[in-house]
Amino acid sequence: MTEIDGAARVHLSPRLRHDVIVPVDRLDRATLRAIRYAISLGGTDIRAVHVAADQDHQTTLIARWMELGVPVPLDVIECWDRDVARALERYVVERAGRTREVTVVMARRDHPTLRQRLLHDRTSRRIARALGGYPHVDLSVVPFEVGAQHAPGGPPRDEPAAERTPVGVGG
């Protein structure tokens, strides 16, 4: 911040690059919604990242990713110590810098009961804490209500499956 004629001025410099990263544990509606949002941000590079602590789960996720033809590349980071937050933090921080802004788009699954919320949201909270203090790293959370009767703006789930609009990356 500088002073010109007694008034404080703030200099904002646009970043040359804007990377958007979507952490992926599993490929479900919450993840697809986060990917749609990430694409809408118009970043110069959009990537999904899976921190692989389980080889079988990793193989299943990659096969499903290719089967659905998700239009975002999937990077896989091997994580033998199972510290997902630290591995993702390292991946994101390597990309952030003076000329690059990084936005991490996290899918948040809102579970209907307190017990489910306590059991299922610890890793995403650890990731948010790990990334929250870095300059040029922004966090965005895309909520998804697990077990809702219908998706917002969508048809009720009690309609026959053939009449429902499929939820995919393009729609």
mmCIF file of C-alpha atoms in Angstrom:
data_model
loop_
_atom_site.group_PDB
_atom_site.id
_atom_site.type_symbol
_atom_site.label_atom_id
_atom_site.label_comp_id
_atom_site.label_asym_id
_atom_site.label_seq_id
_atom_site.Cartn_x
_atom_site.Cartn_y
_atom_site.Cartn_z
ATOM 1 C CA MET A 1 0.000 0.000 0.000
ATOM 2 C CA THR A 2 1.327 3.451 -0.907
ATOM 3 C CA GLU A 3 0.214 6.974 -0.189
ATOM 4 C CA ILE A 4 -0.515 9.464 -2.959
ATOM 5 C CA ASP A 5 -1.684 12.967 -1.979
ATOM 6 C CA GLY A 6 -2.403 11.763 1.545
ATOM 7 C CA ALA A 7 -4.730 8.957 0.367
ATOM 8 C CA ALA A 8 -3.833 5.294 0.711
ATOM 9 C CA ARG A 9 -3.699 3.365 -2.573
ATOM 10 C CA VAL A 10 -3.737 -0.387 -2.961
ATOM 11 C CA HIS A 11 -2.020 -1.969 -5.944
ATOM 12 C CA LEU A 12 -3.653 -5.088 -7.284
ATOM 13 C CA SER A 13 -1.719 -7.130 -9.804
ATOM 14 C CA PRO A 14 -3.609 -9.743 -11.777
ATOM 15 C CA ARG A 15 -2.015 -13.166 -11.768
ATOM 16 C CA LEU A 16 -0.824 -14.496 -15.091
ATOM 17 C CA ARG A 17 -2.230 -17.950 -14.296
ATOM 18 C CA HIS A 18 -5.183 -19.218 -12.322
ATOM 19 C CA ASP A 19 -5.081 -22.926 -11.515
ATOM 20 C CA VAL A 20 -8.178 -24.645 -10.166
ATOM 21 C CA ILE A 21 -7.749 -27.888 -8.235
ATOM 22 C CA VAL A 22 -10.541 -30.235 -7.131
ATOM 23 C CA PRO A 23 -9.559 -32.815 -4.497
ATOM 24 C CA VAL A 24 -11.306 -36.120 -5.281
ATOM 25 C CA ASP A 25 -11.797 -39.023 -2.917
ATOM 26 C CA ARG A 26 -14.629 -40.700 -4.807
ATOM 27 C CA LEU A 27 -16.557 -39.970 -7.970
ATOM 28 C CA ASP A 28 -20.089 -39.120 -6.887
ATOM 29 C CA ARG A 29 -22.627 -36.331 -7.404
ATOM 30 C CA ALA A 30 -20.901 -34.061 -4.896
ATOM 31 C CA THR A 31 -17.599 -34.408 -6.744
ATOM 32 C CA LEU A 32 -19.238 -33.840 -10.144
ATOM 33 C CA ARG A 33 -20.901 -30.689 -8.821
ATOM 34 C CA ALA A 34 -17.521 -29.405 -7.562
ATOM 35 C CA ILE A 35 -15.960 -30.147 -10.964
ATOM 36 C CA ARG A 36 -18.756 -28.250 -12.756
ATOM 37 C CA TYR A 37 -18.139 -25.285 -10.487
ATOM 38 C CA ALA A 38 -14.363 -25.491 -11.028
ATOM 39 C CA ILE A 39 -14.877 -25.413 -14.801
ATOM 40 C CA SER A 40 -17.147 -22.369 -14.460
ATOM 41 C CA LEU A 41 -14.307 -20.434 -12.775
ATOM 42 C CA GLY A 42 -12.474 -20.308 -16.106
ATOM 43 C CA GLY A 43 -9.024 -21.139 -14.782
ATOM 44 C CA THR A 44 -6.030 -21.503 -17.076
ATOM 45 C CA ASP A 45 -5.509 -25.051 -15.769
ATOM 46 C CA ILE A 46 -8.190 -27.181 -14.104
ATOM 47 C CA ARG A 47 -7.204 -30.464 -12.475
ATOM 48 C CA ALA A 48 -8.726 -33.039 -10.206
ATOM 49 C CA VAL A 49 -6.372 -34.584 -7.653
ATOM 50 C CA HIS A 50 -6.731 -37.894 -5.878
ATOM 51 C CA VAL A 51 -4.459 -38.608 -2.923
ATOM 52 C CA ALA A 52 -4.124 -42.383 -3.085
ATOM 53 C CA ALA A 53 -3.771 -44.112 0.248
ATOM 54 C CA ASP A 54 -5.427 -47.333 -0.988
ATOM 55 C CA GLN A 55 -4.320 -49.046 -4.234
ATOM 56 C CA ASP A 56 -7.663 -50.797 -4.855
ATOM 57 C CA HIS A 57 -9.659 -47.612 -4.334
ATOM 58 C CA GLN A 58 -7.267 -45.742 -6.647
ATOM 59 C CA THR A 59 -7.714 -48.326 -9.417
ATOM 60 C CA THR A 60 -11.501 -48.226 -9.102
ATOM 61 C CA LEU A 61 -11.563 -44.420 -9.186
ATOM 62 C CA ILE A 62 -9.350 -44.218 -12.291
ATOM 63 C CA ALA A 63 -11.492 -46.801 -14.122
ATOM 64 C CA ARG A 64 -14.707 -44.951 -13.238
ATOM 65 C CA TRP A 65 -13.123 -41.593 -14.220
ATOM 66 C CA MET A 66 -12.260 -42.929 -17.670
ATOM 67 C CA GLU A 67 -15.609 -44.693 -18.061
ATOM 68 C CA LEU A 68 -17.528 -41.446 -17.448
ATOM 69 C CA GLY A 69 -15.166 -39.371 -19.566
ATOM 70 C CA VAL A 70 -14.828 -36.580 -17.012
ATOM 71 C CA PRO A 71 -13.448 -33.572 -18.961
ATOM 72 C CA VAL A 72 -10.811 -32.705 -16.347
ATOM 73 C CA PRO A 73 -7.461 -34.498 -15.996
ATOM 74 C CA LEU A 74 -7.056 -36.577 -12.842
ATOM 75 C CA ASP A 75 -3.679 -36.421 -11.094
ATOM 76 C CA VAL A 76 -2.941 -39.187 -8.606
ATOM 77 C CA ILE A 77 -0.560 -38.598 -5.702
ATOM 78 C CA GLU A 78 0.622 -41.705 -3.883
ATOM 79 C CA CYS A 79 0.390 -41.264 -0.124
ATOM 80 C CA TRP A 80 1.716 -44.223 1.811
ATOM 81 C CA ASP A 81 1.589 -42.476 5.201
ATOM 82 C CA ARG A 82 -2.178 -41.781 4.736
ATOM 83 C CA ASP A 83 -1.754 -38.072 5.566
ATOM 84 C CA VAL A 84 -4.053 -36.813 2.818
ATOM 85 C CA ALA A 85 -4.066 -33.189 3.992
ATOM 86 C CA ARG A 86 -0.270 -32.916 3.981
ATOM 87 C CA ALA A 87 0.081 -34.552 0.542
ATOM 88 C CA LEU A 88 -2.552 -32.255 -0.966
ATOM 89 C CA GLU A 89 -1.001 -29.232 0.757
ATOM 90 C CA ARG A 90 2.367 -30.028 -0.827
ATOM 91 C CA TYR A 91 0.737 -30.430 -4.272
ATOM 92 C CA VAL A 92 -1.115 -27.095 -4.037
ATOM 93 C CA VAL A 93 1.739 -25.052 -2.580
ATOM 94 C CA GLU A 94 4.077 -26.177 -5.375
ATOM 95 C CA ARG A 95 1.687 -24.513 -7.844
ATOM 96 C CA ALA A 96 0.996 -21.236 -6.025
ATOM 97 C CA GLY A 97 3.290 -18.249 -6.399
ATOM 98 C CA ARG A 98 3.746 -14.629 -7.384
ATOM 99 C CA THR A 99 2.373 -15.144 -10.884
ATOM 100 C CA ARG A 100 -0.078 -17.940 -10.165
ATOM 101 C CA GLU A 101 -3.267 -18.016 -8.123
ATOM 102 C CA VAL A 102 -4.616 -21.407 -7.052
ATOM 103 C CA THR A 103 -8.241 -22.041 -6.140
ATOM 104 C CA VAL A 104 -9.028 -25.320 -4.405
ATOM 105 C CA VAL A 105 -12.659 -26.332 -4.925
ATOM 106 C CA MET A 106 -13.755 -28.836 -2.303
ATOM 107 C CA ALA A 107 -16.966 -30.826 -2.392
ATOM 108 C CA ARG A 108 -18.662 -30.756 1.023
ATOM 109 C CA ARG A 109 -21.132 -33.505 1.691
ATOM 110 C CA ASP A 110 -23.745 -32.323 4.178
ATOM 111 C CA HIS A 111 -25.044 -35.383 6.007
ATOM 112 C CA PRO A 112 -28.468 -35.349 7.641
ATOM 113 C CA THR A 113 -27.402 -36.538 11.121
ATOM 114 C CA LEU A 114 -24.824 -35.159 13.543
ATOM 115 C CA ARG A 115 -23.193 -38.572 13.878
ATOM 116 C CA GLN A 116 -22.642 -38.805 10.109
ATOM 117 C CA ARG A 117 -21.273 -35.262 9.965
ATOM 118 C CA LEU A 118 -18.767 -36.004 12.717
ATOM 119 C CA LEU A 119 -17.624 -39.226 11.054
ATOM 120 C CA HIS A 120 -17.335 -37.983 7.473
ATOM 121 C CA ASP A 121 -15.986 -34.423 7.487
ATOM 122 C CA ARG A 122 -12.669 -34.598 9.338
ATOM 123 C CA THR A 123 -10.355 -34.853 6.316
ATOM 124 C CA SER A 124 -11.907 -31.872 4.511
ATOM 125 C CA ARG A 125 -11.554 -29.772 7.667
ATOM 126 C CA ARG A 126 -7.882 -30.752 7.950
ATOM 127 C CA ILE A 127 -7.333 -29.820 4.293
ATOM 128 C CA ALA A 128 -9.008 -26.440 4.785
ATOM 129 C CA ARG A 129 -6.860 -25.724 7.863
ATOM 130 C CA ALA A 130 -3.691 -26.780 6.038
ATOM 131 C CA LEU A 131 -4.334 -24.564 2.996
ATOM 132 C CA GLY A 132 -6.058 -21.614 4.645
ATOM 133 C CA GLY A 133 -2.970 -19.613 5.513
ATOM 134 C CA TYR A 134 -1.066 -19.633 2.231
ATOM 135 C CA PRO A 135 -0.906 -16.531 0.051
ATOM 136 C CA HIS A 136 -2.307 -16.976 -3.470
ATOM 137 C CA VAL A 137 -4.284 -20.053 -2.411
ATOM 138 C CA ASP A 138 -8.062 -19.682 -2.241
ATOM 139 C CA LEU A 139 -10.545 -22.231 -0.926
ATOM 140 C CA SER A 140 -14.042 -22.656 -2.249
ATOM 141 C CA VAL A 141 -16.532 -25.142 -0.845
ATOM 142 C CA VAL A 142 -19.365 -26.574 -2.930
ATOM 143 C CA PRO A 143 -22.064 -28.016 -0.646
ATOM 144 C CA PHE A 144 -24.033 -31.132 -1.515
ATOM 145 C CA GLU A 145 -26.842 -32.416 0.684
ATOM 146 C CA VAL A 146 -26.465 -36.182 1.020
ATOM 147 C CA GLY A 147 -29.757 -38.053 1.143
ATOM 148 C CA ALA A 148 -31.889 -35.084 0.069
ATOM 149 C CA GLN A 149 -35.260 -35.901 -1.428
ATOM 150 C CA HIS A 150 -34.284 -34.030 -4.585
ATOM 151 C CA ALA A 151 -31.387 -32.057 -5.887
ATOM 152 C CA PRO A 152 -31.944 -28.290 -5.861
ATOM 153 C CA GLY A 153 -33.681 -27.346 -9.082
ATOM 154 C CA GLY A 154 -34.061 -31.009 -10.025
ATOM 155 C CA PRO A 155 -36.947 -33.470 -10.033
ATOM 156 C CA PRO A 156 -37.957 -35.348 -6.868
ATOM 157 C CA ARG A 157 -36.218 -38.699 -6.461
ATOM 158 C CA ASP A 158 -39.469 -40.635 -6.256
ATOM 159 C CA GLU A 159 -39.973 -40.223 -10.021
ATOM 160 C CA PRO A 160 -39.011 -43.210 -12.151
ATOM 161 C CA ALA A 161 -35.292 -43.255 -12.982
ATOM 162 C CA ALA A 162 -35.946 -43.007 -16.741
ATOM 163 C CA GLU A 163 -37.735 -39.674 -16.275
ATOM 164 C CA ARG A 164 -34.980 -38.096 -14.189
ATOM 165 C CA THR A 165 -32.415 -35.836 -15.776
ATOM 166 C CA PRO A 166 -29.020 -37.479 -15.392
ATOM 167 C CA VAL A 167 -26.547 -35.562 -13.286
ATOM 168 C CA GLY A 168 -23.268 -35.328 -15.122
ATOM 169 C CA VAL A 169 -20.418 -32.960 -15.654
ATOM 170 C CA GLY A 170 -21.983 -31.292 -18.694
ATOM 171 C CA GLY A 171 -25.406 -30.650 -17.201
#
